[in-house]
Amino acid sequence: MSAAQILVCNCGSSSVKVDVFDFSNPAQPTYIATGTAERIGTADTFIAVDSITRLNATNLAREATGELNHSGALQYIANCLMEAGIFRSDRQLAVGHRIVHGGPYFKAPVLLNADALEKIERCVQFAPLHNPANLSGIHAATELFAVPQVGAFDTSFHGSMPDHARTYAIPYDLAERHGIRRYGFHGLSHEFVADRAADILGRPLTSLRLITLHMGNGVSGCAIRDGMSIDTSMGFTPLEGFVMGTRSGDLDPAIPALLMRKENRTGAEIDELLNRDSGLKGIGGVSDMRDLLKQTQQSEDAVARDRALLARDVFCYRAKKYIGAYLAALNGCDAIVFTGGIGENAPEIRARILQDFDFVNLKLDNERNQSPGNSDFIISTDASAVAVLAIPTDEELIIARKTYAIINS
C-alpha cells in the first residue's frame, strides 16, 4: 500500500493540534484522526486523541500527562495513533505545518529546507508569540517523522495585495529598513472559503468578486478578485482592522502614546492592553460573543447590559464599514462569505452587519439566516443581487491539500 497519509501540525505557544488525512483518493481526502495537547510546558499538560470515521469519533486518549514540551506532546499523540493502527510509518507521506508569519519571503507553501527555516526565524520579530512555537513543531516533527515537511503560511494568500493596499504612509526608507508593511492574516481561511463559495455558487473562482469575513476571537475581512486577495483588514500585525474579542482593531496611533504618558505605562504594557484587554472585552467586559449576546438580553445590571449592547454595535458597525470599503475596492461584489465561530454561528450578528445594504440590492433571508451553523448554506434570498453565504472554515484541510500538491509537484 503506497504512502498516502498527511499529518497537519498546528503548534501554538502552549498547544499542539494534529490532524491526519488520508489521500488514497486525492480528489476527496479523508479526515481520519485528530489530537490536541493543551497547556504545553506546564505541569497540567492535557492531551486528547480521537480517531474519526464517517459516522463517529472514537476516543483513543484523554490524559493529564504531566509537563511536556512540543516535541513530547507530538510524540505522545503520534504514539497513540500508531498504537491504534491509524497513523502508520509505511503510509506516511508528509507533514504540513501551519506557520503564522511568512514575512515578505513566502507567497506560497514551501518545502521546509534549511533556507526556508532561516527565513521563518527572521520572521520571529513579526510574530514573537507564534513563529517560535511553529518552529518548535517543525523541529519536533522532523525528528519524529522521516518524511518531507511543508510549511503553509497565514500571510501568503495576501501576497497578491497591490503596493497601494499594503503600504503604510510612513517614511519609505524606514518602512523598508524594518519590513513594515501590511501582511494580513487568516489567509488560509479566506482562501478555503473563497474556493468553497465558488463551488457552491457553481462559478469559476476567477469570475467572482468576493468579500470574506473570518469572525472568531480574531476577526478579519478580505476583498478577493480573480481568486486573489487585493486587500485585507489585518496589517503589520493581527491588531489592525475589525473589533475583536480582546483586540482593539483600528485605533488612532496617537492614543498609545497618550496612554503611556497619562497612565505611566510602558510600550509593552500598552501592547498587552490593546491585544488582550480591548475589543469586546474592553467595552463589554467579556471577550466571547456568545456571552456578550446573553448579557445584552439577560443581564439584570443595566450598566453591564448597556456596555454589552455598545460592544455589539461597535463590532457590527466596524464590520459594516469594511464591507462598504471593499465594495468600492472591488467595484461591486458577487458574494459575501461569513466564517469562523461568530460568522458561522451568530445569525443576529450577521443580520446586524448586513443592514442598510439596500443600495447594492442585498437581501438577507431571515429564515435561512437562522439555520444551524454546521454546514455550508446560502442565507440571502434568491432575488438578492449579492449572494450571502455562511461556510465553516477548514484550515487543516487546505494545509493538507497544499502539502500534497507540493510533494507531488
Short mmCIF file of C-alpha atoms in Angstrom, two decimals:
data_model
loop_
_atom_site.label_atom_id
_atom_site.label_comp_id
_atom_site.label_asym_id
_atom_site.label_seq_id
_atom_site.Cartn_x
_atom_site.Cartn_y
_atom_site.Cartn_z
CA MET A 1 0.00 0.00 0.00
CA SER A 2 1.54 3.33 -1.06
CA ALA A 3 2.16 6.28 1.24
CA ALA A 4 -0.96 8.43 1.42
CA GLN A 5 -1.24 9.91 4.93
CA ILE A 6 -0.57 13.58 5.61
CA LEU A 7 -0.28 14.87 9.15
CA VAL A 8 -1.12 18.55 9.69
CA CYS A 9 0.59 20.18 12.66
CA ASN A 10 -0.53 23.47 14.21
CA CYS A 11 1.62 24.49 17.17
CA GLY A 12 0.66 27.44 19.34
CA SER A 13 2.67 28.90 22.19
CA SER A 14 1.07 26.48 24.67
CA SER A 15 -0.74 23.99 22.44
CA VAL A 16 -0.33 21.38 19.75
CA LYS A 17 -3.07 20.34 17.32
CA VAL A 18 -2.58 17.43 14.96
CA ASP A 19 -4.93 16.24 12.21
CA VAL A 20 -4.39 13.24 9.93
CA PHE A 21 -5.78 12.98 6.40
CA ASP A 22 -5.75 10.01 4.05
CA PHE A 23 -5.06 10.91 0.41
CA SER A 24 -5.72 7.49 -1.14
CA ASN A 25 -8.26 9.42 -3.21
CA PRO A 26 -6.55 12.82 -3.67
CA ALA A 27 -9.73 14.40 -5.05
CA GLN A 28 -11.56 13.60 -1.80
CA PRO A 29 -9.10 13.25 1.09
CA THR A 30 -10.49 11.64 4.23
CA TYR A 31 -10.12 13.10 7.71
CA ILE A 32 -9.17 10.12 9.90
CA ALA A 33 -7.77 11.33 13.23
CA THR A 34 -7.13 14.31 15.46
CA GLY A 35 -5.12 15.03 18.57
CA THR A 36 -4.73 18.09 20.76
CA ALA A 37 -2.41 18.99 23.60
CA GLU A 38 -3.14 21.96 25.81
CA ARG A 39 -1.16 23.82 28.47
CA ILE A 40 2.16 22.76 26.92
CA GLY A 41 5.15 23.49 29.15
CA THR A 42 3.18 23.29 32.40
CA ALA A 43 2.56 20.51 34.91
CA ASP A 44 -1.07 20.49 33.71
CA THR A 45 -0.43 19.39 30.11
CA PHE A 46 -3.55 17.59 28.87
CA ILE A 47 -3.85 15.50 25.70
CA ALA A 48 -6.90 14.26 23.81
CA VAL A 49 -6.71 11.94 20.78
CA ASP A 50 -9.57 10.64 18.61
CA SER A 51 -9.96 8.51 15.52
CA ILE A 52 -12.57 9.81 13.08
CA THR A 53 -14.92 7.87 10.81
CA ARG A 54 -17.81 8.99 8.66
CA LEU A 55 -20.23 8.05 11.45
CA ASN A 56 -18.48 8.91 14.71
CA ALA A 57 -15.34 9.72 16.67
CA THR A 58 -13.63 7.15 18.90
CA ASN A 59 -11.80 8.32 21.99
CA LEU A 60 -8.23 6.97 21.99
CA ALA A 61 -6.82 9.03 24.85
CA ARG A 62 -7.82 11.62 27.42
CA GLU A 63 -4.94 12.11 29.78
CA ALA A 64 -3.19 14.63 32.01
CA THR A 65 0.38 13.72 31.10
CA GLY A 66 2.45 15.96 33.33
CA GLU A 67 4.74 18.55 31.80
CA LEU A 68 5.52 18.04 28.11
CA ASN A 69 7.15 20.31 25.53
CA HIS A 70 6.02 20.50 21.88
CA SER A 71 8.18 17.53 20.88
CA GLY A 72 6.93 15.39 23.76
CA ALA A 73 3.29 16.23 23.04
CA LEU A 74 3.66 15.49 19.34
CA GLN A 75 5.38 12.19 20.15
CA TYR A 76 2.59 11.25 22.57
CA ILE A 77 -0.15 11.95 20.01
CA ALA A 78 1.74 10.08 17.27
CA ASN A 79 2.26 7.06 19.53
CA CYS A 80 -1.48 6.93 20.31
CA LEU A 81 -2.33 6.99 16.63
CA MET A 82 0.30 4.39 15.74
CA GLU A 83 -0.76 2.03 18.54
CA ALA A 84 -4.31 2.24 17.22
CA GLY A 85 -3.06 1.33 13.75
CA ILE A 86 -4.25 4.64 12.31
CA PHE A 87 -1.06 6.56 11.58
CA ARG A 88 1.37 4.05 10.08
CA SER A 89 5.04 4.59 9.27
CA ASP A 90 4.66 2.82 5.90
CA ARG A 91 1.77 5.12 4.97
CA GLN A 92 3.25 8.48 6.00
CA LEU A 93 3.65 10.83 3.04
CA ALA A 94 4.43 14.24 4.56
CA VAL A 95 3.80 16.65 7.42
CA GLY A 96 2.21 20.04 6.73
CA HIS A 97 2.73 22.89 9.19
CA ARG A 98 0.65 25.99 9.76
CA ILE A 99 3.03 28.95 10.11
CA VAL A 100 1.56 32.27 11.17
CA HIS A 101 4.01 34.74 9.60
CA GLY A 102 5.95 34.33 6.38
CA GLY A 103 7.02 37.98 6.20
CA PRO A 104 7.97 39.18 2.72
CA TYR A 105 9.55 35.83 1.83
CA PHE A 106 6.71 33.38 1.20
CA LYS A 107 3.81 33.84 -1.20
CA ALA A 108 3.08 30.11 -1.43
CA PRO A 109 3.65 26.92 0.59
CA VAL A 110 7.22 25.63 0.55
CA LEU A 111 9.25 22.54 1.31
CA LEU A 112 10.91 23.26 4.64
CA ASN A 113 14.64 23.14 3.96
CA ALA A 114 17.43 24.99 5.79
CA ASP A 115 16.91 28.17 3.75
CA ALA A 116 13.17 28.26 4.47
CA LEU A 117 13.72 27.67 8.19
CA GLU A 118 16.24 30.51 8.34
CA LYS A 119 13.70 32.89 6.77
CA ILE A 120 10.98 31.76 9.19
CA GLU A 121 13.43 32.54 12.01
CA ARG A 122 13.82 36.07 10.60
CA CYS A 123 10.03 36.49 10.85
CA VAL A 124 10.03 35.83 14.61
CA GLN A 125 10.30 39.61 15.10
CA PHE A 126 6.90 39.99 13.39
CA ALA A 127 5.16 37.18 15.33
CA PRO A 128 7.12 36.63 18.57
CA LEU A 129 4.37 34.53 20.18
CA HIS A 130 3.53 32.35 17.19
CA ASN A 131 6.54 31.71 14.93
CA PRO A 132 8.78 30.26 17.70
CA ALA A 133 6.03 27.76 18.54
CA ASN A 134 5.61 26.94 14.84
CA LEU A 135 9.36 26.31 14.60
CA SER A 136 9.24 24.05 17.67
CA GLY A 137 6.62 21.95 15.91
CA ILE A 138 8.69 21.77 12.73
CA HIS A 139 11.82 20.64 14.59
CA ALA A 140 9.85 18.08 16.60
CA ALA A 141 8.14 16.63 13.52
CA THR A 142 11.44 16.49 11.63
CA GLU A 143 12.93 14.37 14.42
CA LEU A 144 9.88 12.10 14.68
CA PHE A 145 8.91 11.52 11.06
CA ALA A 146 11.31 10.68 8.21
CA VAL A 147 9.12 12.37 5.60
CA PRO A 148 9.15 15.79 3.89
CA GLN A 149 7.95 18.78 5.91
CA VAL A 150 5.92 21.52 4.20
CA GLY A 151 5.08 24.99 5.51
CA ALA A 152 1.80 26.81 4.74
CA PHE A 153 1.64 30.45 5.82
CA ASP A 154 -1.25 32.52 7.15
CA THR A 155 0.20 35.54 5.37
CA SER A 156 0.84 34.01 1.92
CA PHE A 157 -2.62 34.48 0.43
CA HIS A 158 -2.31 38.24 0.89
CA GLY A 159 0.99 38.37 -1.01
CA SER A 160 -1.04 39.38 -4.07
CA MET A 161 -2.10 42.69 -2.48
CA PRO A 162 -1.00 45.63 -4.66
CA ASP A 163 1.55 48.08 -3.28
CA HIS A 164 -1.08 50.76 -2.73
CA ALA A 165 -3.01 48.41 -0.41
CA ARG A 166 -0.06 47.13 1.61
CA THR A 167 1.97 50.33 2.06
CA TYR A 168 1.81 52.46 5.22
CA ALA A 169 2.21 56.22 4.85
CA ILE A 170 5.34 56.49 6.99
CA PRO A 171 8.83 57.43 5.69
CA TYR A 172 9.53 54.91 2.92
CA ASP A 173 13.14 54.15 3.90
CA LEU A 174 12.08 53.49 7.50
CA ALA A 175 9.40 51.04 6.38
CA GLU A 176 11.85 49.25 4.07
CA ARG A 177 14.52 49.00 6.76
CA HIS A 178 12.22 47.32 9.25
CA GLY A 179 9.93 45.36 6.93
CA ILE A 180 6.93 47.48 7.93
CA ARG A 181 4.02 46.84 5.57
CA ARG A 182 0.58 45.27 5.67
CA TYR A 183 0.89 41.48 5.62
CA GLY A 184 -2.59 40.30 6.58
CA PHE A 185 -3.55 37.07 8.36
CA HIS A 186 -6.20 34.30 8.31
CA GLY A 187 -5.12 33.77 4.69
CA LEU A 188 -5.67 30.01 4.79
CA SER A 189 -9.24 30.51 6.00
CA HIS A 190 -10.04 33.25 3.47
CA GLU A 191 -8.65 31.11 0.65
CA PHE A 192 -10.57 28.00 1.74
CA VAL A 193 -13.98 29.67 1.99
CA ALA A 194 -13.44 31.56 -1.27
CA ASP A 195 -12.84 28.26 -3.08
CA ARG A 196 -15.83 26.68 -1.36
CA ALA A 197 -18.08 29.64 -2.20
CA ALA A 198 -17.19 29.30 -5.89
CA ASP A 199 -18.15 25.61 -5.74
CA ILE A 200 -21.48 26.36 -4.04
CA LEU A 201 -22.32 29.15 -6.50
CA GLY A 202 -21.28 27.00 -9.46
CA ARG A 203 -18.97 29.65 -10.87
CA PRO A 204 -15.23 29.79 -11.53
CA LEU A 205 -13.41 31.47 -8.65
CA THR A 206 -11.65 33.71 -11.17
CA SER A 207 -15.01 35.18 -12.22
CA LEU A 208 -16.05 36.27 -8.73
CA ARG A 209 -15.68 39.39 -6.60
CA LEU A 210 -15.85 38.16 -3.00
CA ILE A 211 -15.80 39.68 0.47
CA THR A 212 -14.85 37.05 3.04
CA LEU A 213 -15.26 37.66 6.76
CA HIS A 214 -13.39 35.40 9.19
CA MET A 215 -15.06 36.08 12.54
CA GLY A 216 -13.81 34.23 15.58
CA ASN A 217 -11.98 35.61 18.59
CA GLY A 218 -9.74 37.13 15.94
CA VAL A 219 -11.59 38.84 13.09
CA SER A 220 -10.52 39.87 9.61
CA GLY A 221 -12.05 40.69 6.26
CA CYS A 222 -10.66 40.18 2.78
CA ALA A 223 -11.51 41.57 -0.66
CA ILE A 224 -10.92 38.91 -3.33
CA ARG A 225 -10.86 39.44 -7.09
CA ASP A 226 -10.00 36.71 -9.61
CA GLY A 227 -9.24 34.36 -6.72
CA MET A 228 -6.60 36.70 -5.27
CA SER A 229 -6.55 38.90 -2.19
CA ILE A 230 -6.46 42.57 -3.15
CA ASP A 231 -6.96 43.93 0.38
CA THR A 232 -7.42 42.69 3.92
CA SER A 233 -8.17 44.29 7.27
CA MET A 234 -5.31 42.98 9.42
CA GLY A 235 -2.00 44.63 8.70
CA PHE A 236 1.57 44.51 10.02
CA THR A 237 0.15 42.54 12.96
CA PRO A 238 -3.26 40.96 13.68
CA LEU A 239 -4.12 44.02 15.82
CA GLU A 240 -5.28 46.15 12.89
CA GLY A 241 -8.79 46.16 11.47
CA PHE A 242 -12.06 44.87 12.93
CA VAL A 243 -13.02 45.00 16.60
CA MET A 244 -12.14 41.55 18.01
CA GLY A 245 -12.61 39.54 21.17
CA THR A 246 -9.72 41.15 23.03
CA ARG A 247 -8.05 43.30 20.33
CA SER A 248 -8.93 46.92 19.66
CA GLY A 249 -8.68 46.82 15.89
CA ASP A 250 -8.20 50.19 14.14
CA LEU A 251 -7.09 52.91 16.53
CA ASP A 252 -5.79 56.48 16.26
CA PRO A 253 -1.98 56.00 16.51
CA ALA A 254 -1.76 58.91 18.98
CA ILE A 255 -3.74 57.00 21.62
CA PRO A 256 -0.96 54.59 22.71
CA ALA A 257 1.48 57.49 23.20
CA LEU A 258 -1.12 59.39 25.22
CA LEU A 259 -1.83 56.37 27.44
CA MET A 260 1.89 55.85 28.04
CA ARG A 261 2.15 59.44 29.28
CA LYS A 262 -1.12 59.74 31.19
CA GLU A 263 -1.21 56.23 32.70
CA ASN A 264 2.56 55.86 33.13
CA ARG A 265 2.53 52.64 31.09
CA THR A 266 5.40 51.07 29.16
CA GLY A 267 5.18 50.21 25.48
CA ALA A 268 4.93 46.53 26.38
CA GLU A 269 2.05 47.25 28.76
CA ILE A 270 0.17 49.21 26.10
CA ASP A 271 0.76 46.39 23.62
CA GLU A 272 -0.72 43.96 26.16
CA LEU A 273 -3.71 46.27 26.77
CA LEU A 274 -4.54 46.62 23.07
CA ASN A 275 -4.10 42.92 22.30
CA ARG A 276 -5.56 41.24 25.39
CA ASP A 277 -7.79 43.72 27.25
CA SER A 278 -9.55 45.65 24.48
CA GLY A 279 -12.14 44.84 21.81
CA LEU A 280 -15.38 43.27 23.06
CA LYS A 281 -13.72 42.61 26.41
CA GLY A 282 -12.63 46.22 26.79
CA ILE A 283 -16.06 47.68 26.09
CA GLY A 284 -18.46 44.98 27.24
CA GLY A 285 -16.43 43.11 29.84
CA VAL A 286 -16.44 39.72 28.07
CA SER A 287 -14.49 38.57 25.02
CA ASP A 288 -16.78 35.77 23.80
CA MET A 289 -19.58 36.95 21.51
CA ARG A 290 -21.91 34.24 22.87
CA ASP A 291 -21.53 35.58 26.40
CA LEU A 292 -21.85 39.15 25.19
CA LEU A 293 -25.15 38.46 23.42
CA LYS A 294 -26.52 36.75 26.53
CA GLN A 295 -25.53 39.83 28.51
CA THR A 296 -27.45 42.11 26.13
CA GLN A 297 -30.64 40.16 26.88
CA GLN A 298 -30.32 38.66 30.35
CA SER A 299 -28.15 40.89 32.50
CA GLU A 300 -30.01 42.48 35.41
CA ASP A 301 -27.23 45.05 35.70
CA ALA A 302 -28.32 47.96 33.49
CA VAL A 303 -24.77 49.29 33.12
CA ALA A 304 -23.43 45.87 32.11
CA ARG A 305 -26.29 45.42 29.64
CA ASP A 306 -25.71 48.84 28.06
CA ARG A 307 -21.97 48.17 27.76
CA ALA A 308 -22.68 44.83 26.10
CA LEU A 309 -25.08 46.49 23.65
CA LEU A 310 -22.46 49.13 22.85
CA ALA A 311 -19.77 46.48 22.28
CA ARG A 312 -22.09 44.57 19.94
CA ASP A 313 -22.97 47.71 17.99
CA VAL A 314 -19.35 48.90 17.68
CA PHE A 315 -18.38 45.41 16.43
CA CYS A 316 -21.11 45.36 13.79
CA TYR A 317 -20.57 48.95 12.67
CA ARG A 318 -16.84 48.40 12.13
CA ALA A 319 -17.59 45.29 10.05
CA LYS A 320 -20.20 47.19 8.03
CA LYS A 321 -17.66 49.93 7.22
CA TYR A 322 -15.13 47.41 5.96
CA ILE A 323 -17.71 45.75 3.73
CA GLY A 324 -18.54 49.17 2.30
CA ALA A 325 -14.87 49.88 1.64
CA TYR A 326 -14.40 46.54 -0.10
CA LEU A 327 -17.50 47.09 -2.24
CA ALA A 328 -15.74 50.20 -3.54
CA ALA A 329 -12.35 48.46 -3.94
CA LEU A 330 -13.95 45.62 -5.91
CA ASN A 331 -16.37 47.86 -7.86
CA GLY A 332 -19.24 45.75 -6.56
CA CYS A 333 -19.49 42.27 -5.13
CA ASP A 334 -20.90 38.90 -6.17
CA ALA A 335 -20.92 37.29 -2.73
CA ILE A 336 -20.18 37.91 0.94
CA VAL A 337 -18.97 34.91 2.95
CA PHE A 338 -19.09 34.56 6.74
CA THR A 339 -16.89 32.03 8.53
CA GLY A 340 -15.31 31.40 11.94
CA GLY A 341 -17.11 30.83 15.24
CA ILE A 342 -19.09 34.09 15.09
CA GLY A 343 -19.50 34.14 11.33
CA GLU A 344 -20.90 30.60 11.24
CA ASN A 345 -22.99 30.62 14.42
CA ALA A 346 -24.27 34.13 15.20
CA PRO A 347 -27.25 34.93 12.94
CA GLU A 348 -28.04 38.09 14.93
CA ILE A 349 -24.57 39.49 14.22
CA ARG A 350 -24.77 38.59 10.52
CA ALA A 351 -28.15 40.32 10.24
CA ARG A 352 -26.98 43.47 12.03
CA ILE A 353 -23.85 43.74 9.91
CA LEU A 354 -25.83 43.39 6.68
CA GLN A 355 -28.46 46.01 7.49
CA ASP A 356 -28.55 49.00 5.13
CA PHE A 357 -27.03 47.38 2.05
CA ASP A 358 -30.18 48.00 0.02
CA PHE A 359 -28.12 50.19 -2.33
CA VAL A 360 -26.49 47.03 -3.76
CA ASN A 361 -29.80 45.10 -3.65
CA LEU A 362 -28.53 42.75 -0.94
CA LYS A 363 -31.45 40.86 0.60
CA LEU A 364 -30.95 38.59 3.60
CA ASP A 365 -33.39 35.69 4.04
CA ASN A 366 -34.31 35.75 7.73
CA GLU A 367 -35.33 32.09 7.84
CA ARG A 368 -32.20 30.85 6.08
CA ASN A 369 -30.08 33.07 8.31
CA GLN A 370 -31.34 31.18 11.37
CA SER A 371 -30.10 27.83 10.02
CA PRO A 372 -27.66 25.95 12.28
CA GLY A 373 -24.03 26.67 11.53
CA ASN A 374 -22.71 23.15 10.95
CA SER A 375 -22.75 23.08 7.16
CA ASP A 376 -22.46 25.36 4.14
CA PHE A 377 -25.57 27.40 3.43
CA ILE A 378 -26.75 30.41 1.45
CA ILE A 379 -28.53 32.92 3.67
CA SER A 380 -29.57 35.52 1.09
CA THR A 381 -32.85 35.44 -0.81
CA ASP A 382 -32.99 34.09 -4.36
CA ALA A 383 -33.66 37.66 -5.54
CA SER A 384 -30.60 39.16 -3.82
CA ALA A 385 -28.08 40.70 -6.23
CA VAL A 386 -25.31 39.78 -3.77
CA ALA A 387 -25.20 36.20 -2.52
CA VAL A 388 -24.51 35.79 1.20
CA LEU A 389 -23.09 32.51 2.48
CA ALA A 390 -22.06 31.02 5.81
CA ILE A 391 -19.31 28.42 5.34
CA PRO A 392 -17.44 26.50 8.06
CA THR A 393 -13.73 27.02 7.50
CA ASP A 394 -11.25 24.13 7.37
CA GLU A 395 -7.70 25.44 7.57
CA GLU A 396 -6.31 21.96 8.28
CA LEU A 397 -7.78 20.54 5.07
CA ILE A 398 -6.36 23.32 2.91
CA ILE A 399 -2.93 22.83 4.54
CA ALA A 400 -3.16 19.09 3.80
CA ARG A 401 -4.10 19.77 0.18
CA LYS A 402 -1.28 22.27 -0.25
CA THR A 403 1.16 19.81 1.30
CA TYR A 404 0.03 17.05 -1.06
CA ALA A 405 0.40 19.40 -4.04
CA ILE A 406 3.96 20.38 -3.03
CA ILE A 407 5.04 16.76 -2.55
CA ASN A 408 3.61 15.78 -5.94
CA SER A 409 4.81 18.82 -7.89
#
